[in-house]
Tab-separated table of C-alpha atoms and ligand atoms in Angstrom:
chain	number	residue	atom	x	y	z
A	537	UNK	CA	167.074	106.969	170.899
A	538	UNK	CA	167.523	108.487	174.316
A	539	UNK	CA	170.984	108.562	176.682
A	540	UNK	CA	174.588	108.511	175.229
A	541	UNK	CA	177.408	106.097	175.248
A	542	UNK	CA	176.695	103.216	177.343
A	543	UNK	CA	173.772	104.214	178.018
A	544	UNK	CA	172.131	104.739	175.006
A	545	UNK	CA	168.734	103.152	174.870
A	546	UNK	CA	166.617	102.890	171.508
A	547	UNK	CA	163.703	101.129	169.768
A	548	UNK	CA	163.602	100.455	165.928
A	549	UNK	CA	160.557	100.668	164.043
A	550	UNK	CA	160.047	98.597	160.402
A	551	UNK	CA	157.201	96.741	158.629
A	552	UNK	CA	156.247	93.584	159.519
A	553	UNK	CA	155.760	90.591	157.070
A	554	UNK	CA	152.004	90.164	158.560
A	555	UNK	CA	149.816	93.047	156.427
A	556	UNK	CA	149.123	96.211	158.221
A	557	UNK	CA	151.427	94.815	161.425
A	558	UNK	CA	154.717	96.927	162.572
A	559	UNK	CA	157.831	95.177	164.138
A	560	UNK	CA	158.997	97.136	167.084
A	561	UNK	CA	162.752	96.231	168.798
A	562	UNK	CA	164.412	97.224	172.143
A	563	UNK	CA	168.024	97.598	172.494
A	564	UNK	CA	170.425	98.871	174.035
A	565	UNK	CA	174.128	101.070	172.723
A	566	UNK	CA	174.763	100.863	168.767
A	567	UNK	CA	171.443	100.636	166.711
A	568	UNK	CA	173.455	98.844	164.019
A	569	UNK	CA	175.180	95.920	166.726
A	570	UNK	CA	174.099	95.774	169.747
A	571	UNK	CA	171.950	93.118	171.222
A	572	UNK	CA	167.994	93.095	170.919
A	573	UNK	CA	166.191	92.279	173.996
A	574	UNK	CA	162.702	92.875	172.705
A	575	UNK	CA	161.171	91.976	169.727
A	576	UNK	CA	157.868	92.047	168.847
A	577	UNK	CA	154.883	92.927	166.526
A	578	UNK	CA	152.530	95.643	166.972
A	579	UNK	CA	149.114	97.115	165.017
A	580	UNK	CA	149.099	100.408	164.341
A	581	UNK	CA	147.131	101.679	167.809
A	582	UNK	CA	149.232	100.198	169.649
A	583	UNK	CA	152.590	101.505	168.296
A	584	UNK	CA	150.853	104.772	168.065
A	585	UNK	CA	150.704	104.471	172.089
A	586	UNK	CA	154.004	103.866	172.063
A	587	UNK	CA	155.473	106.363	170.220
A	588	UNK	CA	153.865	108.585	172.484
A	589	UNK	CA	154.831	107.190	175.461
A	590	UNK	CA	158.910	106.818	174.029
A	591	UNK	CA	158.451	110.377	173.572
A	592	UNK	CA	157.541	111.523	177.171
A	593	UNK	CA	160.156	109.048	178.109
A	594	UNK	CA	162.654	111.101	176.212
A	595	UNK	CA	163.303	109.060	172.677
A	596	UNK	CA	164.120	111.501	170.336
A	597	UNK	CA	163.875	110.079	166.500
A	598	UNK	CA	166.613	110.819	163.810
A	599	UNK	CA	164.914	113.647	162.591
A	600	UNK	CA	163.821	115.360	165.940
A	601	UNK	CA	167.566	115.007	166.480
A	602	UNK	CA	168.391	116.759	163.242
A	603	UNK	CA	166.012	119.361	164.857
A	604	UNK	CA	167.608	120.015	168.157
A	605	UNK	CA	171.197	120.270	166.615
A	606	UNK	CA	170.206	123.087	164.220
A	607	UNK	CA	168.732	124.475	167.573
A	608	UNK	CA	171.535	123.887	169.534
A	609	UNK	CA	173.581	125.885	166.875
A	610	UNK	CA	171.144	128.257	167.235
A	611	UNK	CA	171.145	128.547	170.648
A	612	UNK	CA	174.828	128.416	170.960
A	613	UNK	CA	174.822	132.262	169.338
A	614	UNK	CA	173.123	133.515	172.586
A	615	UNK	CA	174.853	130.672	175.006
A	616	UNK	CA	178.360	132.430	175.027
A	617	UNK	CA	176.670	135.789	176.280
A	618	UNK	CA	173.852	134.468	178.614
A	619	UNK	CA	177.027	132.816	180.149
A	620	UNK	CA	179.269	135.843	180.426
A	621	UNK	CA	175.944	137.944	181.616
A	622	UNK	CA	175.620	134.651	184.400
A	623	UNK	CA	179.232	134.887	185.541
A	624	UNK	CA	178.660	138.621	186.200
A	625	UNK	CA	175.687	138.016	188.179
A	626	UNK	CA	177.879	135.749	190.294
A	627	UNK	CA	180.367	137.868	190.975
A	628	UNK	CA	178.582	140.726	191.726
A	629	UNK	CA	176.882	138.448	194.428
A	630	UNK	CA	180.294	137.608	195.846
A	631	UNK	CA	181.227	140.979	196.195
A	632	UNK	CA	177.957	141.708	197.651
A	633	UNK	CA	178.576	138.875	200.062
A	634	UNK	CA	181.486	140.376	201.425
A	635	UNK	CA	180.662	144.026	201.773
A	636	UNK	CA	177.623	142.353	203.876
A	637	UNK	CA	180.131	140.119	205.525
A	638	UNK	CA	180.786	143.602	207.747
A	639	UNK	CA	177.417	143.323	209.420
A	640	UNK	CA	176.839	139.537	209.306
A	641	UNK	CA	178.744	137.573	212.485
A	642	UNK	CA	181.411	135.290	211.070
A	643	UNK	CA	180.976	131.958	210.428
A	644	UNK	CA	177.059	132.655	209.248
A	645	UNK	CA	177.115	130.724	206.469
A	646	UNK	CA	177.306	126.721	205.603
A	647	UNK	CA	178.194	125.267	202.607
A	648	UNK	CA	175.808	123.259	200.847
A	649	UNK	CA	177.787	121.712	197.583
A	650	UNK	CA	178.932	124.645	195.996
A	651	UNK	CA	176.223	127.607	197.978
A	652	UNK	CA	176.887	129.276	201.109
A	653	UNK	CA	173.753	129.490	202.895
A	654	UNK	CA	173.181	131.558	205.651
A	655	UNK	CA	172.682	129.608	209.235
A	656	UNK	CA	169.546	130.391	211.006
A	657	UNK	CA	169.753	132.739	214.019
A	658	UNK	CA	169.698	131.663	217.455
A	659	UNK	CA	165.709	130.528	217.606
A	660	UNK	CA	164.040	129.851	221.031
A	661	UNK	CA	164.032	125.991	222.336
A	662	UNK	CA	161.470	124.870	221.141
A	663	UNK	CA	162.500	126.114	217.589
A	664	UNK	CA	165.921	124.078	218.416
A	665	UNK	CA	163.828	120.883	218.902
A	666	UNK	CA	162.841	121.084	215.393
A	667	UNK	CA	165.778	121.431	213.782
A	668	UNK	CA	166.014	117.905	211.917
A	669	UNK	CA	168.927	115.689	213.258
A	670	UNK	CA	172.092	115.690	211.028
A	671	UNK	CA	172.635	112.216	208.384
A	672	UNK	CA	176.436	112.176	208.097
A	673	UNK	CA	175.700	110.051	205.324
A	674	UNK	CA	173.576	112.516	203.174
A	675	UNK	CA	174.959	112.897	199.989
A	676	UNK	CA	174.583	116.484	198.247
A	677	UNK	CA	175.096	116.306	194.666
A	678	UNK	CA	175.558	118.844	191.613
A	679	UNK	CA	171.636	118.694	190.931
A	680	UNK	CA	170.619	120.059	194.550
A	681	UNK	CA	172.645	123.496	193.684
A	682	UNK	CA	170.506	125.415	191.993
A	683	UNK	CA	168.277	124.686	194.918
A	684	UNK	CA	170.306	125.871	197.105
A	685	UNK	CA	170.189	129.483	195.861
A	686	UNK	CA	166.706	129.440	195.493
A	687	UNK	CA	166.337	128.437	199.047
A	688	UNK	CA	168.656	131.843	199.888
A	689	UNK	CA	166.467	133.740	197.638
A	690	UNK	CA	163.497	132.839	199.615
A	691	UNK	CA	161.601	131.194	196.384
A	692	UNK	CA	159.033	128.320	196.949
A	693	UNK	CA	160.704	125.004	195.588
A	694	UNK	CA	158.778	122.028	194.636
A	695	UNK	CA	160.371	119.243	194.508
A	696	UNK	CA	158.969	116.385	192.375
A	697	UNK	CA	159.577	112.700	191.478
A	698	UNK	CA	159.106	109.155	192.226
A	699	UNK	CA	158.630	107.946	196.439
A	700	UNK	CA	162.365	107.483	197.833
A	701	UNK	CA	163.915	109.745	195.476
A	702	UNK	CA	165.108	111.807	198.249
A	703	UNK	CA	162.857	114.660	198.521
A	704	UNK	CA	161.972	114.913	201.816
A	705	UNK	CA	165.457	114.452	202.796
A	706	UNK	CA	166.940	116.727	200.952
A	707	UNK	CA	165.067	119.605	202.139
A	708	UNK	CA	165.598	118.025	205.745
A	709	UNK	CA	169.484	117.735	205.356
A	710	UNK	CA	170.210	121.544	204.798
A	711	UNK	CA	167.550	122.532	207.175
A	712	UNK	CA	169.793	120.373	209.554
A	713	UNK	CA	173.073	122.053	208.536
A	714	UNK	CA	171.859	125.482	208.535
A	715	UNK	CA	169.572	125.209	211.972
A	716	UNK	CA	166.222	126.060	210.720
A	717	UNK	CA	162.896	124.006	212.299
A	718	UNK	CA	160.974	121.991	210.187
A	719	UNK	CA	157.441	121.378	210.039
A	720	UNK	CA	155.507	118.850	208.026
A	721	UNK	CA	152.198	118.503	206.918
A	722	UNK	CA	151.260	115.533	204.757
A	723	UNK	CA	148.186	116.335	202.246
A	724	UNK	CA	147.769	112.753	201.416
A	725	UNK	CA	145.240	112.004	204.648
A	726	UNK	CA	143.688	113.738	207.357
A	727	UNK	CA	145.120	117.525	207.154
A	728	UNK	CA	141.853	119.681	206.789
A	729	UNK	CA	142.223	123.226	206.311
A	730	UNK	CA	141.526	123.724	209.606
A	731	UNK	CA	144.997	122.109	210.486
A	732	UNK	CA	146.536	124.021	207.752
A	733	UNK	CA	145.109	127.327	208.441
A	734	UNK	CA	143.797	126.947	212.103
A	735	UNK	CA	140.284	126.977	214.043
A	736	UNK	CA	138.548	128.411	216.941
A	737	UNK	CA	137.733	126.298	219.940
A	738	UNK	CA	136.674	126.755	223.327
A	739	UNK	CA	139.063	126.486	226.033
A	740	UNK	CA	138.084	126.727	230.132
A	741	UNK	CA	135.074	128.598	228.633
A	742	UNK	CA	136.631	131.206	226.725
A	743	UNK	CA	136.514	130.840	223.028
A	744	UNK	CA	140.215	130.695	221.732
A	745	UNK	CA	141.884	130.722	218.459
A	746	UNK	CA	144.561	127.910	217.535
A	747	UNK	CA	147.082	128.574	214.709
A	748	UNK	CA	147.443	126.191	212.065
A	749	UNK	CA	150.405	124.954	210.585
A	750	UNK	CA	151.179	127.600	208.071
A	751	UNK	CA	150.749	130.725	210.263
A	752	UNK	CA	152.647	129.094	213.108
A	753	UNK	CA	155.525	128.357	210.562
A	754	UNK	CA	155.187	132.021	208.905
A	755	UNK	CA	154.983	133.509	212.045
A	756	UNK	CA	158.008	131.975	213.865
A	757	UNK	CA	160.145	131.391	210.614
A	758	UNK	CA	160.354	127.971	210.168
A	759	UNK	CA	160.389	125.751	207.162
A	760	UNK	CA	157.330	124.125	205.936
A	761	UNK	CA	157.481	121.064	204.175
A	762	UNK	CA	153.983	120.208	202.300
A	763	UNK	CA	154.386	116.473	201.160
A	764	UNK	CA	152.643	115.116	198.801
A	765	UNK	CA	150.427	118.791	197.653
A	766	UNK	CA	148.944	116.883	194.479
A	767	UNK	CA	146.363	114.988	197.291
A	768	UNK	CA	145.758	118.925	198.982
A	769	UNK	CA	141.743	119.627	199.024
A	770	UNK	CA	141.352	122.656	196.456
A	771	UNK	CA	140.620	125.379	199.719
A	772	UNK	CA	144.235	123.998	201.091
A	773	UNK	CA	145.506	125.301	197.411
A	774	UNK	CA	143.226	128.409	197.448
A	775	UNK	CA	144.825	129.694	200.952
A	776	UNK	CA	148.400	129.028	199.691
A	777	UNK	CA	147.968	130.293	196.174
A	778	UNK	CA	148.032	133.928	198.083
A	779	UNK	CA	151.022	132.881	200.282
A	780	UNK	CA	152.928	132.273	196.960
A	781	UNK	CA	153.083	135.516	195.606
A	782	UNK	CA	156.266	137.414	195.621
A	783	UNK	CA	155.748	138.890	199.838
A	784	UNK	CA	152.919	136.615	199.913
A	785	UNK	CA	150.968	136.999	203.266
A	786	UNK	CA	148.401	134.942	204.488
A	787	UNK	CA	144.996	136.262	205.443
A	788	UNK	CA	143.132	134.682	208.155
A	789	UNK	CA	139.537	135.593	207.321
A	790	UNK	CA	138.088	133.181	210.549
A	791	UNK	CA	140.342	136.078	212.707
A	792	UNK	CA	138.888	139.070	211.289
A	793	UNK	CA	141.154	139.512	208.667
A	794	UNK	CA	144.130	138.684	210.829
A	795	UNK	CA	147.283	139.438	208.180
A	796	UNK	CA	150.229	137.220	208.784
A	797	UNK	CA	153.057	138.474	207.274
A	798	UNK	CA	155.641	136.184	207.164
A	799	UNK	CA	158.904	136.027	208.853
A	800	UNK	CA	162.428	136.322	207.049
A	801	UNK	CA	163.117	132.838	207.393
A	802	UNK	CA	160.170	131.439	206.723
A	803	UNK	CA	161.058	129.298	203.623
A	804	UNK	CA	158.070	126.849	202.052
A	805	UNK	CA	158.364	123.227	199.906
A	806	UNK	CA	156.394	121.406	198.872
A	807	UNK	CA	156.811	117.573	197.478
A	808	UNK	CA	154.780	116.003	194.870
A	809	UNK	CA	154.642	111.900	193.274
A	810	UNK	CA	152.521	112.722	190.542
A	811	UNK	CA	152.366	116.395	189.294
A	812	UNK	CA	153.817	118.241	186.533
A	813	UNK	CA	156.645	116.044	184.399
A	814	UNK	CA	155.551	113.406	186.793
A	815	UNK	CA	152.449	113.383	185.582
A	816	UNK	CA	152.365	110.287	183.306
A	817	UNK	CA	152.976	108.126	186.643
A	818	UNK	CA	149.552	109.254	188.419
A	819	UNK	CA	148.166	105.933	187.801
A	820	UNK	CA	150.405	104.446	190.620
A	821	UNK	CA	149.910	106.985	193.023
A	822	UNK	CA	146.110	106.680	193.380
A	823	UNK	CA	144.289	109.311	193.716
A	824	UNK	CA	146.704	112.532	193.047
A	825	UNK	CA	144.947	115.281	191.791
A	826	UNK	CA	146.222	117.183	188.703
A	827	UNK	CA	147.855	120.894	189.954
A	828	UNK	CA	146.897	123.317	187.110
A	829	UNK	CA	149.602	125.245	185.831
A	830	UNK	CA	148.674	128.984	186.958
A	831	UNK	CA	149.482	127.268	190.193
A	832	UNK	CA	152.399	125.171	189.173
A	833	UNK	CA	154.001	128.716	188.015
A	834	UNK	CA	153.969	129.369	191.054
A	835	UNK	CA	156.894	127.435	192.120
A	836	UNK	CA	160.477	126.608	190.955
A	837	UNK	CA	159.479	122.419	190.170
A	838	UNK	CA	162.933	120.364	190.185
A	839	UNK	CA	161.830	116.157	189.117
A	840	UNK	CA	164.302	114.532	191.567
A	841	UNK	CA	165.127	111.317	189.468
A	842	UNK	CA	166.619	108.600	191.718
A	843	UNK	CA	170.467	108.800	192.425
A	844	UNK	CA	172.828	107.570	189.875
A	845	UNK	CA	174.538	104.081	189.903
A	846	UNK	CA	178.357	106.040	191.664
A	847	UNK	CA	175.747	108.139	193.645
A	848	UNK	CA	173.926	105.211	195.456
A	849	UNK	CA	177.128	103.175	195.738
A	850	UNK	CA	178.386	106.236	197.536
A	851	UNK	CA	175.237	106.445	199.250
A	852	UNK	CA	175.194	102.932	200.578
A	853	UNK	CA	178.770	102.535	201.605
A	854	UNK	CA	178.389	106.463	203.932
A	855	UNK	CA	175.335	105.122	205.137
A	856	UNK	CA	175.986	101.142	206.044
A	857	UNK	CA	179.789	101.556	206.368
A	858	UNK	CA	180.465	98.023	207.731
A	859	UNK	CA	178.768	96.729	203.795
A	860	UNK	CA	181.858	94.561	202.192
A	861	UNK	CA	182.997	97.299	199.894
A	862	UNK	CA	182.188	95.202	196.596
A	863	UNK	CA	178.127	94.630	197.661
A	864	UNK	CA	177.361	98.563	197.155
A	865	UNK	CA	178.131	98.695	193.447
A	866	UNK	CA	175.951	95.651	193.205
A	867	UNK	CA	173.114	96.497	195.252
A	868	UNK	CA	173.506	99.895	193.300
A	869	UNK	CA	173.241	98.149	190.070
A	870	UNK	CA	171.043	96.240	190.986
A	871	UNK	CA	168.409	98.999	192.023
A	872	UNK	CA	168.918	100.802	188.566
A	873	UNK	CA	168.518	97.553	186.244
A	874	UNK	CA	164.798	97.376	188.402
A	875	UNK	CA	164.380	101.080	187.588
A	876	UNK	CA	164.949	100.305	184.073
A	877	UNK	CA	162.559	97.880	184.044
A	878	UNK	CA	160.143	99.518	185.807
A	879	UNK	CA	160.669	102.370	183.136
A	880	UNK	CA	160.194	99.368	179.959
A	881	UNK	CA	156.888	98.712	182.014
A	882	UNK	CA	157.789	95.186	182.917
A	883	UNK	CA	157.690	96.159	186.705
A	884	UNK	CA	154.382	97.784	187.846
A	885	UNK	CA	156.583	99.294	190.990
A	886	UNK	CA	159.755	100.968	191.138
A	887	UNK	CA	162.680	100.758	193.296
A	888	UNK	CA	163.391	103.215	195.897
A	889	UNK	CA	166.809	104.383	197.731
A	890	UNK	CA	165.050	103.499	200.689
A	891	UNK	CA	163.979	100.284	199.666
A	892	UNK	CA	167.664	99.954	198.799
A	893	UNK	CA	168.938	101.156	202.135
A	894	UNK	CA	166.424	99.020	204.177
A	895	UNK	CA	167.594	95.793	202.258
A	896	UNK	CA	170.793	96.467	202.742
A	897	UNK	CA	171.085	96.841	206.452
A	898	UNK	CA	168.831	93.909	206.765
A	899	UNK	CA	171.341	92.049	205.061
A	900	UNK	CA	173.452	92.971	207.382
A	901	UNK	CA	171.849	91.748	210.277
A	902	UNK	CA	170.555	88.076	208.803
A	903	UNK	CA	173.397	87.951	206.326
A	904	UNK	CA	171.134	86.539	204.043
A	905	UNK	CA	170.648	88.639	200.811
A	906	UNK	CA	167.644	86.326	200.197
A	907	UNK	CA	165.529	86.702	203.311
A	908	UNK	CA	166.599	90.020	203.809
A	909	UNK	CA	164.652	90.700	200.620
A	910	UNK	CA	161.483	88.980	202.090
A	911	UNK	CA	159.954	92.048	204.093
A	912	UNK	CA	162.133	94.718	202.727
A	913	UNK	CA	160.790	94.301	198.970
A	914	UNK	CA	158.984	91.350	197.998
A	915	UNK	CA	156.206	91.688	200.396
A	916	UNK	CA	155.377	94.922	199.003
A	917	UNK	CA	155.034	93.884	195.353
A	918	UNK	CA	153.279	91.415	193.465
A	919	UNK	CA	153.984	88.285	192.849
A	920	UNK	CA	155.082	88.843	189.102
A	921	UNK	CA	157.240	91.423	190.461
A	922	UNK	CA	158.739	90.048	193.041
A	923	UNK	CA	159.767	87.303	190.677
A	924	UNK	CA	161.496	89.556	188.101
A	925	UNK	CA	162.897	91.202	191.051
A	926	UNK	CA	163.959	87.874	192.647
A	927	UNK	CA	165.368	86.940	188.991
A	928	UNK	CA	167.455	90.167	188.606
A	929	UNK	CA	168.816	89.863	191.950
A	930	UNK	CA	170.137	86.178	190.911
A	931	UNK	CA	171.573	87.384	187.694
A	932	UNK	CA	174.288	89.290	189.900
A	933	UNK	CA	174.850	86.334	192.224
A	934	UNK	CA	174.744	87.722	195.400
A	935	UNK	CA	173.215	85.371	197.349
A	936	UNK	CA	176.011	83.793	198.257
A	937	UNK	CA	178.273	86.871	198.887
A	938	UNK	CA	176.096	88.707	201.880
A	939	UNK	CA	178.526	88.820	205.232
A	940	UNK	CA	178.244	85.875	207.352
A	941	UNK	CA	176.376	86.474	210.110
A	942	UNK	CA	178.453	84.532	212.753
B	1106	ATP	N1	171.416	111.968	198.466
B	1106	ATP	C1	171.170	111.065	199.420
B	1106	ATP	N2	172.118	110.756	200.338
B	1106	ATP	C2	171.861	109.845	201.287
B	1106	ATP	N3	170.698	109.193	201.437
B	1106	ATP	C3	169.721	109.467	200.558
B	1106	ATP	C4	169.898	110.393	199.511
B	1106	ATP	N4	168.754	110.454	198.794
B	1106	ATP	C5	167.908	109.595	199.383
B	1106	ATP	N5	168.468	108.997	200.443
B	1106	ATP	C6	167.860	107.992	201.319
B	1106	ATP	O1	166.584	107.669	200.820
B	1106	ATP	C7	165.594	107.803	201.837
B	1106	ATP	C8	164.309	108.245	201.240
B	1106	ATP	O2	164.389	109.576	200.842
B	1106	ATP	P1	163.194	110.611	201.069
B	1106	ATP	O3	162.361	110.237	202.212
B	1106	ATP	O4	163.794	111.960	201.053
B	1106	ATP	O5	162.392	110.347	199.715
B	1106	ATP	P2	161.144	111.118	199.114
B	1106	ATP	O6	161.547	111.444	197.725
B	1106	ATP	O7	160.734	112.228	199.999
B	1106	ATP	O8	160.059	109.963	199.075
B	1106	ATP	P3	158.445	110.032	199.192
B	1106	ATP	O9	157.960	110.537	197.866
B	1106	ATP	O10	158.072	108.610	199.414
B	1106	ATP	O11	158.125	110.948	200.319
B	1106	ATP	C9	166.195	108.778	202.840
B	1106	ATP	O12	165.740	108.563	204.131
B	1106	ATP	C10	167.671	108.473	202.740
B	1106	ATP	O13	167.997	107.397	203.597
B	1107	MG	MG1	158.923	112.524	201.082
């Protein structure tokens, strides 16, 4: 069984009649009544595969949950103190905060959820023109907290999960709100280390030195987003394995030896599809290399699952405003019954908040929920997708219901 209440998933195991055969069944709520929507027969590979693969996907049988609620009594000895010890850490941070306050201009912080963070200071122009643009519509929710104070206390945060999760974004949103400049470098492509680190060339004759990406964001404090680090080349890793120490500096051994140390607001990220907990999806991100885990240890890894079902709604009605107010919830259920598909493995691709997003609004413009979904998600699937897709679309009945364009 995995998930609660509603949402309680689980598969049943028995013999089969046929000899040496097991029957496995899908369902979803009460084991004992509710409905089975797959049933079939296994040997005894195959349903070792899957037990497997239902554990990574968080099943938990009867007895492992026997297991965890001994543990959890266990734990729940030291879980009253480790509490008590957390709330005094908290508080002696407040107080901190405000005997700082003295020194610090006011007004120097934003809040992101439930974390102050401290607002960049005044950077030159050209700094300015990277601070990302604000998205009114950007939703922060409990999971980004935590985050949050890691971002104040200058750890490296990788962020990992499936593509439109909100990665990116996330990182982009506070950067926004607290006015820090943001630079990118995608892994998954062209970036040599030479981009990375930086090269010498010959300019009007003389031969000059040109900063990468990492020592110009070090050096003038901004925040560097590495996206998608599982495709990095292994000398990309090598040069930021160093950086990621605690007061990590980077040496520039093409400059003599050049030390950059880095500056206070430097913060880096990096975003990953297939590493870590993620990495039982590599197969559909071709090509992602496996991080080992000295360098994994390296970083605080949050997964970033997709939004839930309130979230998106939420999401969709901030972002697309003019959306009849009773679409969202279906467009958001809709997106989360082809996640849960895509998790059964009857859908080889998943279903993005951008995807979700992009249909939407081009709903809006041909008011037709049908050929909106023509270049916005069935072009970029198969055909047996796009027809489970197309079919779980029709079961809500909302092809009829987009706004009329007129
Ligand atoms: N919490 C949120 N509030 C509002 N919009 C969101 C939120 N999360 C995601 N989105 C929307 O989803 C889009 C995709 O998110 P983003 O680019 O951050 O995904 P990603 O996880 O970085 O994907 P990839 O792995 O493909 O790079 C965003 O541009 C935004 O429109
Ligand atoms: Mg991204």
């Amino acid at each position: 069984m995995r998930g609660s209440g509603d949402a309680r998933e689980w598969w049943r195991v028995s013999l089969s009649e046929r000899a040496n055969m097991f029957r496995i069944e899908h369902g979803h709520g009460d084991a004992a009544t509710g409905e089975v929507d797959i049933d079939t027969v296994v040997d005894l590979d195959n349903l070792e595969a899957k037990l497997l693969k239902w554990r990574r996907e968080g099943f938990v049988s009867d007895a492992g949950r026997e297991d965890e609620a001994r543990a959890a009594e266990v734990g729940s000895r030291f879980g009253v103190e480790l509490r008590r010890v957390a709330a005094s850490v908290r508080a002696a941070r407040e107080v901190g905060d405000e005997a700082g306050s003295e020194v610090r201009p006011v007004g120097a912080t934003v809040r992101i959820g439930t974390v102050d963070m401290p607002v960049a200071q005044e950077g030159s122009p050209a700094s300015q023109a990277l601070v990302p643009r604000i998205n009114n519509a950007y939703l922060f929710t409990a999971r980004t907290d935590d985050i949050a104070m890691d971002i104040v206390e200058n750890r490296r945060v990788m962020l990992i999960g499936h593509t439109g999760s909100g990665k990116t974004s996330f990182i982009e949103q506070v950067a926004a709100r607290t006015g820090h400049g943001v630079l990118r470098a995608n892994m998954n492509g062209q970036t040599t280390i030479g981009d990375f680190v930086g090269f010498w060339t010959v300019k009007g004759g003389e031969t000059v030195w040109v900063d990468g990406v990492l020592p110009i964001a070090m050096r003038e404090g901004y925040w560097l987003i590495i996206d998608e680090l599982d495709f990095a080349e292994p000398s990309i890793l090598a040069v930021l394995t160093a950086v990621l120490e605690p007061n990590g500096r980077l040496l520039l051994k093409e400059r003599g030896n050049e030390i950059v140390i880095p500056h206070p607001e430097f913060r880096l990220f990096a975003t990953a599809n297939a590493a870590g907990a993620m990495s039982a999806y590599r197969h559909l991100y071709q090509g992602a290399n496996l991080l080992n885990e000295a360098f994994l240890d390296r970083w605080r890894v949050y997964l970033f699952d997709y939004l839930s079902k309130d979230e998106e709604t939420e999401v969709l009605r901030r972002t697309l405003p003019q959306l009849p107010p009773a679409l969202a919830p279906t467009l958001a259920t809709i997106a989360a019954d082809c996640r849960a598909a895509f998790a059964r493995e009857d859908l080889a691709s998943t279903f993005s908040t951008r995807r979700l997003i992009d249909w939407a609004e081009l709903m809006l413009r041909t008011g037709d929920a049908e050929r909106a979904a023509g270049p916005s998600i069935y072009a970029k699937v198969s055909a047996e997708d796009a027809a489970l897709i197309r079919s779980i679309i029709r079961h809500h009945a909302i092809f009829d219901a987009a706004p009329d364009a007129s």
